[in-house]
PDB file of C-alpha atoms in Angstrom:
ATOM      1  CA  MET U   1      -2.344 -36.300   1.606  1.00  0.00           C
ATOM      2  CA  PRO U   2      -4.658 -33.193   1.875  1.00  0.00           C
ATOM      3  CA  GLU U   3      -2.357 -30.016  -0.247  1.00  0.00           C
ATOM      4  CA  THR U   4      -0.582 -27.935   2.441  1.00  0.00           C
ATOM      5  CA  GLU U   5      -1.448 -23.992   2.881  1.00  0.00           C
ATOM      6  CA  LEU U   6       1.966 -22.958   1.588  1.00  0.00           C
ATOM      7  CA  CYS U   7       1.553 -25.346  -1.970  1.00  0.00           C
ATOM      8  CA  ALA U   8      -2.664 -23.739  -1.930  1.00  0.00           C
ATOM      9  CA  GLN U   9      -1.156 -20.774  -1.807  1.00  0.00           C
ATOM     10  CA  ILE U  10       2.020 -21.189  -4.600  1.00  0.00           C
ATOM     11  CA  ARG U  11      -1.187 -23.277  -7.174  1.00  0.00           C
ATOM     12  CA  PRO U  12      -2.268 -19.646  -7.892  1.00  0.00           C
ATOM     13  CA  LEU U  13       1.159 -17.602  -7.886  1.00  0.00           C
ATOM     14  CA  ARG U  14       2.541 -19.535 -10.593  1.00  0.00           C
ATOM     15  CA  GLY U  15       2.013 -17.244 -13.705  1.00  0.00           C
ATOM     16  CA  ALA U  16       3.166 -13.910 -11.965  1.00  0.00           C
ATOM     17  CA  ILE U  17       6.273 -16.865 -10.491  1.00  0.00           C
ATOM     18  CA  LEU U  18       6.718 -17.127 -14.101  1.00  0.00           C
ATOM     19  CA  GLN U  19       6.349 -13.702 -14.871  1.00  0.00           C
ATOM     20  CA  THR U  20       9.314 -12.352 -11.394  1.00  0.00           C
ATOM     21  CA  PHE U  21      11.228 -15.049 -13.364  1.00  0.00           C
ATOM     22  CA  LYS U  22      10.828 -14.284 -16.874  1.00  0.00           C
ATOM     23  CA  ASP U  23      10.915 -10.171 -16.260  1.00  0.00           C
ATOM     24  CA  GLU U  24      14.034 -11.608 -13.576  1.00  0.00           C
ATOM     25  CA  VAL U  25      15.796 -13.273 -16.667  1.00  0.00           C
ATOM     26  CA  ALA U  26      15.190 -10.543 -19.263  1.00  0.00           C
ATOM     27  CA  ARG U  27      17.222  -8.028 -16.256  1.00  0.00           C
ATOM     28  CA  LEU U  28      19.821  -9.957 -16.674  1.00  0.00           C
ATOM     29  CA  ALA U  29      20.126 -10.892 -20.306  1.00  0.00           C
ATOM     30  CA  LEU U  30      20.851 -14.742 -19.571  1.00  0.00           C
ATOM     31  CA  MET U  31      18.615 -15.173 -22.469  1.00  0.00           C
ATOM     32  CA  PRO U  32      18.270 -12.569 -24.048  1.00  0.00           C
ATOM     33  CA  ASN U  33      17.790 -13.884 -28.274  1.00  0.00           C
ATOM     34  CA  LEU U  34      15.545 -17.091 -25.888  1.00  0.00           C
ATOM     35  CA  PRO U  35      11.445 -16.828 -26.653  1.00  0.00           C
ATOM     36  CA  ALA U  36       9.186 -16.532 -23.883  1.00  0.00           C
ATOM     37  CA  PRO U  37       7.344 -20.736 -25.084  1.00  0.00           C
ATOM     38  CA  LEU U  38      10.980 -22.217 -24.872  1.00  0.00           C
ATOM     39  CA  LEU U  39      12.578 -19.298 -20.792  1.00  0.00           C
ATOM     40  CA  ILE U  40       9.545 -21.207 -19.230  1.00  0.00           C
ATOM     41  CA  ASP U  41       9.654 -24.786 -21.081  1.00  0.00           C
ATOM     42  CA  ASP U  42       9.143 -27.307 -17.652  1.00  0.00           C
ATOM     43  CA  PHE U  43      10.324 -25.029 -14.893  1.00  0.00           C
ATOM     44  CA  ASP U  44       6.227 -25.086 -15.080  1.00  0.00           C
ATOM     45  CA  VAL U  45       6.723 -29.060 -14.422  1.00  0.00           C
ATOM     46  CA  LEU U  46       9.136 -27.831 -11.814  1.00  0.00           C
ATOM     47  CA  LEU U  47       5.896 -26.629 -10.068  1.00  0.00           C
ATOM     48  CA  ASP U  48       4.581 -28.326  -9.912  1.00  0.00           C
ATOM     49  CA  ARG U  49       6.658 -31.231  -8.474  1.00  0.00           C
ATOM     50  CA  LEU U  50       8.440 -28.557  -5.399  1.00  0.00           C
ATOM     51  CA  CYS U  51       3.650 -28.419  -4.823  1.00  0.00           C
ATOM     52  CA  ARG U  52       4.114 -32.729  -4.485  1.00  0.00           C
ATOM     53  CA  ARG U  53       7.524 -32.712  -2.021  1.00  0.00           C
ATOM     54  CA  LEU U  54       5.327 -29.641   0.130  1.00  0.00           C
ATOM     55  CA  ASN U  55       2.854 -32.085   0.721  1.00  0.00           C
ATOM     56  CA  GLY U  56       5.077 -34.600   1.974  1.00  0.00           C
ATOM     57  CA  VAL U  57       5.143 -36.873  -1.334  1.00  0.00           C
ATOM     58  CA  PRO U  58       8.052 -37.606  -2.725  1.00  0.00           C
ATOM     59  CA  ALA U  59       8.554 -36.358  -6.379  1.00  0.00           C
ATOM     60  CA  ASP U  60      11.478 -36.509  -9.445  1.00  0.00           C
ATOM     61  CA  THR U  61      12.932 -33.462 -10.529  1.00  0.00           C
ATOM     62  CA  GLU U  62      15.330 -35.967 -12.564  1.00  0.00           C
ATOM     63  CA  GLU U  63      12.641 -35.490 -15.959  1.00  0.00           C
ATOM     64  CA  PRO U  64      11.778 -31.311 -16.213  1.00  0.00           C
ATOM     65  CA  ALA U  65      15.564 -31.474 -15.307  1.00  0.00           C
ATOM     66  CA  VAL U  66      17.095 -33.152 -18.396  1.00  0.00           C
ATOM     67  CA  ARG U  67      14.271 -31.328 -20.856  1.00  0.00           C
ATOM     68  CA  HIS U  68      15.086 -28.183 -19.961  1.00  0.00           C
ATOM     69  CA  ALA U  69      18.702 -28.449 -20.233  1.00  0.00           C
ATOM     70  CA  ARG U  70      18.100 -30.154 -23.840  1.00  0.00           C
ATOM     71  CA  VAL U  71      15.931 -26.887 -24.913  1.00  0.00           C
ATOM     72  CA  ARG U  72      18.596 -25.009 -23.416  1.00  0.00           C
ATOM     73  CA  TRP U  73      21.307 -27.040 -25.152  1.00  0.00           C
ATOM     74  CA  GLU U  74      19.283 -26.378 -28.304  1.00  0.00           C
ATOM     75  CA  ASN U  75      19.671 -22.727 -28.073  1.00  0.00           C
ATOM     76  CA  ARG U  76      23.236 -22.408 -27.255  1.00  0.00           C
ATOM     77  CA  VAL U  77      22.679 -21.099 -23.484  1.00  0.00           C
ATOM     78  CA  ASP U  78      25.713 -20.566 -22.025  1.00  0.00           C
ATOM     79  CA  ILE U  79      26.028 -23.382 -19.151  1.00  0.00           C
ATOM     80  CA  ALA U  80      26.920 -20.099 -16.468  1.00  0.00           C
ATOM     81  CA  ALA U  81      23.270 -19.300 -17.401  1.00  0.00           C
ATOM     82  CA  VAL U  82      22.089 -22.240 -16.939  1.00  0.00           C
ATOM     83  CA  VAL U  83      22.703 -22.454 -12.748  1.00  0.00           C
ATOM     84  CA  ARG U  84      22.158 -19.236 -12.628  1.00  0.00           C
ATOM     85  CA  GLU U  85      18.736 -19.515 -14.259  1.00  0.00           C
ATOM     86  CA  TYR U  86      17.788 -22.292 -11.555  1.00  0.00           C
ATOM     87  CA  GLY U  87      18.980 -18.925  -8.597  1.00  0.00           C
ATOM     88  CA  VAL U  88      16.564 -16.502 -10.085  1.00  0.00           C
ATOM     89  CA  LEU U  89      13.378 -18.724  -9.875  1.00  0.00           C
ATOM     90  CA  ALA U  90      13.666 -19.455  -6.447  1.00  0.00           C
ATOM     91  CA  ASN U  91      14.016 -16.372  -5.435  1.00  0.00           C
ATOM     92  CA  ALA U  92      11.326 -15.801  -8.405  1.00  0.00           C
ATOM     93  CA  ILE U  93       9.266 -18.326  -6.017  1.00  0.00           C
ATOM     94  CA  VAL U  94      10.396 -17.151  -2.917  1.00  0.00           C
ATOM     95  CA  ALA U  95       9.920 -13.121  -4.053  1.00  0.00           C
ATOM     96  CA  THR U  96       6.633 -13.198  -4.923  1.00  0.00           C
ATOM     97  CA  LEU U  97       4.718 -15.680  -2.019  1.00  0.00           C
ATOM     98  CA  ALA U  98       6.712 -12.254  -0.265  1.00  0.00           C
ATOM     99  CA  ARG U  99       4.930  -9.964  -1.655  1.00  0.00           C
ATOM    100  CA  ALA U 100       1.161 -12.210  -1.795  1.00  0.00           C
ATOM    101  CA  GLY U 101       2.273 -12.497   1.875  1.00  0.00           C
ATOM    102  CA  VAL U 102       2.902 -15.706   2.207  1.00  0.00           C
ATOM    103  CA  THR U 103       4.624 -17.148   4.780  1.00  0.00           C
ATOM    104  CA  VAL U 104       7.555 -19.548   4.225  1.00  0.00           C
ATOM    105  CA  ALA U 105       8.037 -22.055   6.915  1.00  0.00           C
ATOM    106  CA  PRO U 106      11.769 -22.925   6.982  1.00  0.00           C
ATOM    107  CA  GLU U 107      11.472 -26.707   6.378  1.00  0.00           C
ATOM    108  CA  ALA U 108       9.776 -24.838   2.963  1.00  0.00           C
ATOM    109  CA  GLN U 109      11.936 -22.549   1.987  1.00  0.00           C
ATOM    110  CA  LEU U 110      14.555 -25.866   3.097  1.00  0.00           C
ATOM    111  CA  THR U 111      12.543 -28.019   0.290  1.00  0.00           C
ATOM    112  CA  ILE U 112      12.029 -24.849  -2.025  1.00  0.00           C
ATOM    113  CA  ALA U 113      16.263 -24.894  -2.839  1.00  0.00           C
ATOM    114  CA  THR U 114      16.325 -28.673  -2.075  1.00  0.00           C
ATOM    115  CA  THR U 115      14.038 -29.288  -5.395  1.00  0.00           C
ATOM    116  CA  VAL U 116      15.603 -25.925  -7.281  1.00  0.00           C
ATOM    117  CA  SER U 117      19.403 -27.382  -5.919  1.00  0.00           C
ATOM    118  CA  GLU U 118      18.614 -30.518  -7.297  1.00  0.00           C
ATOM    119  CA  ALA U 119      17.228 -29.665 -10.972  1.00  0.00           C
ATOM    120  CA  ALA U 120      20.176 -27.021 -11.108  1.00  0.00           C
ATOM    121  CA  ALA U 121      22.166 -29.691 -10.458  1.00  0.00           C
ATOM    122  CA  THR U 122      20.517 -32.199 -13.194  1.00  0.00           C
ATOM    123  CA  SER U 123      20.001 -29.321 -15.704  1.00  0.00           C
ATOM    124  CA  VAL U 124      24.232 -29.067 -15.304  1.00  0.00           C
ATOM    125  CA  ARG U 125      24.393 -33.048 -15.942  1.00  0.00           C
ATOM    126  CA  GLN U 126      23.089 -33.169 -17.959  1.00  0.00           C
ATOM    127  CA  TYR U 127      23.915 -30.213 -20.392  1.00  0.00           C
ATOM    128  CA  VAL U 128      27.959 -31.389 -20.407  1.00  0.00           C
ATOM    129  CA  ALA U 129      26.036 -35.016 -21.401  1.00  0.00           C
ATOM    130  CA  PHE U 130      25.255 -33.535 -24.921  1.00  0.00           C
ATOM    131  CA  ARG U 131      28.138 -31.329 -24.729  1.00  0.00           C
ATOM    132  CA  ASP U 132      30.552 -34.015 -24.231  1.00  0.00           C
ATOM    133  CA  SER U 133      28.620 -36.380 -26.954  1.00  0.00           C
ATOM    134  CA  GLN U 134      28.946 -33.707 -29.006  1.00  0.00           C
ATOM    135  CA  TYR U 135      33.299 -33.039 -28.708  1.00  0.00           C
ATOM    136  CA  ALA U 136      33.455 -37.193 -28.271  1.00  0.00           C
ATOM    137  CA  ALA U 137      31.721 -37.175 -32.313  1.00  0.00           C
ATOM    138  CA  GLN U 138      34.235 -33.471 -33.911  1.00  0.00           C
ATOM    139  CA  TYR U 139      37.005 -36.258 -32.280  1.00  0.00           C
ATOM    140  CA  GLU U 140      35.169 -39.216 -33.605  1.00  0.00           C
ATOM    141  CA  VAL U 141      34.884 -36.560 -37.398  1.00  0.00           C
ATOM    142  CA  LEU U 142      38.433 -35.450 -37.718  1.00  0.00           C
ATOM    143  CA  ARG U 143      40.155 -38.676 -36.533  1.00  0.00           C
ATOM    144  CA  LYS U 144      38.789 -39.702 -39.601  1.00  0.00           C
ATOM    145  CA  ALA U 145      39.572 -37.244 -41.598  1.00  0.00           C
ATOM    146  CA  GLU U 146      43.117 -37.027 -40.270  1.00  0.00           C
ATOM    147  CA  ALA U 147      43.368 -40.732 -40.999  1.00  0.00           C
ATOM    148  CA  VAL U 148      42.323 -39.753 -44.851  1.00  0.00           C
ATOM    149  CA  ARG U 149      44.910 -37.228 -44.924  1.00  0.00           C
ATOM    150  CA  ASP U 150      47.179 -39.347 -43.671  1.00  0.00           C
ATOM    151  CA  SER U 151      46.526 -42.545 -46.021  1.00  0.00           C
ATOM    152  CA  LEU U 152      46.581 -40.648 -49.267  1.00  0.00           C
ATOM    153  CA  LEU U 153      50.008 -38.782 -48.194  1.00  0.00           C
ATOM    154  CA  MET U 154      51.456 -42.047 -47.896  1.00  0.00           C
TER     155      MET U 154
END
């Protein structure tokens, strides 16, 4: 299937899209201590998946979204910031295209919004799973410590 005109216009603007994203995340102070390579981590892959979808090819966003959530969890990024950054990415895509004079048809806007929101939902789900797993492990350690304490008090 030939590449859509929109996707052909997105590809050379990837750097500008990611720079717009980084600038806005910095302006909002969403993740002030996260180094730039970790900030854009899997968003480059997500842009590839978006282009596939714009070309009419099914493309899963789960893999990059799960990796993204892991980076955010390991770097103690607040879950609200994770949600917000996906909105910033969607805005960066549309704003960069607009600055380049690219018109985005309504169906393509829907594809952009759907792709980014699906990735955001997956990241949040995975982030919560990481958190719940850690809490469960901490609870288990606490339960064992209480059992030891109780056995010593008897």
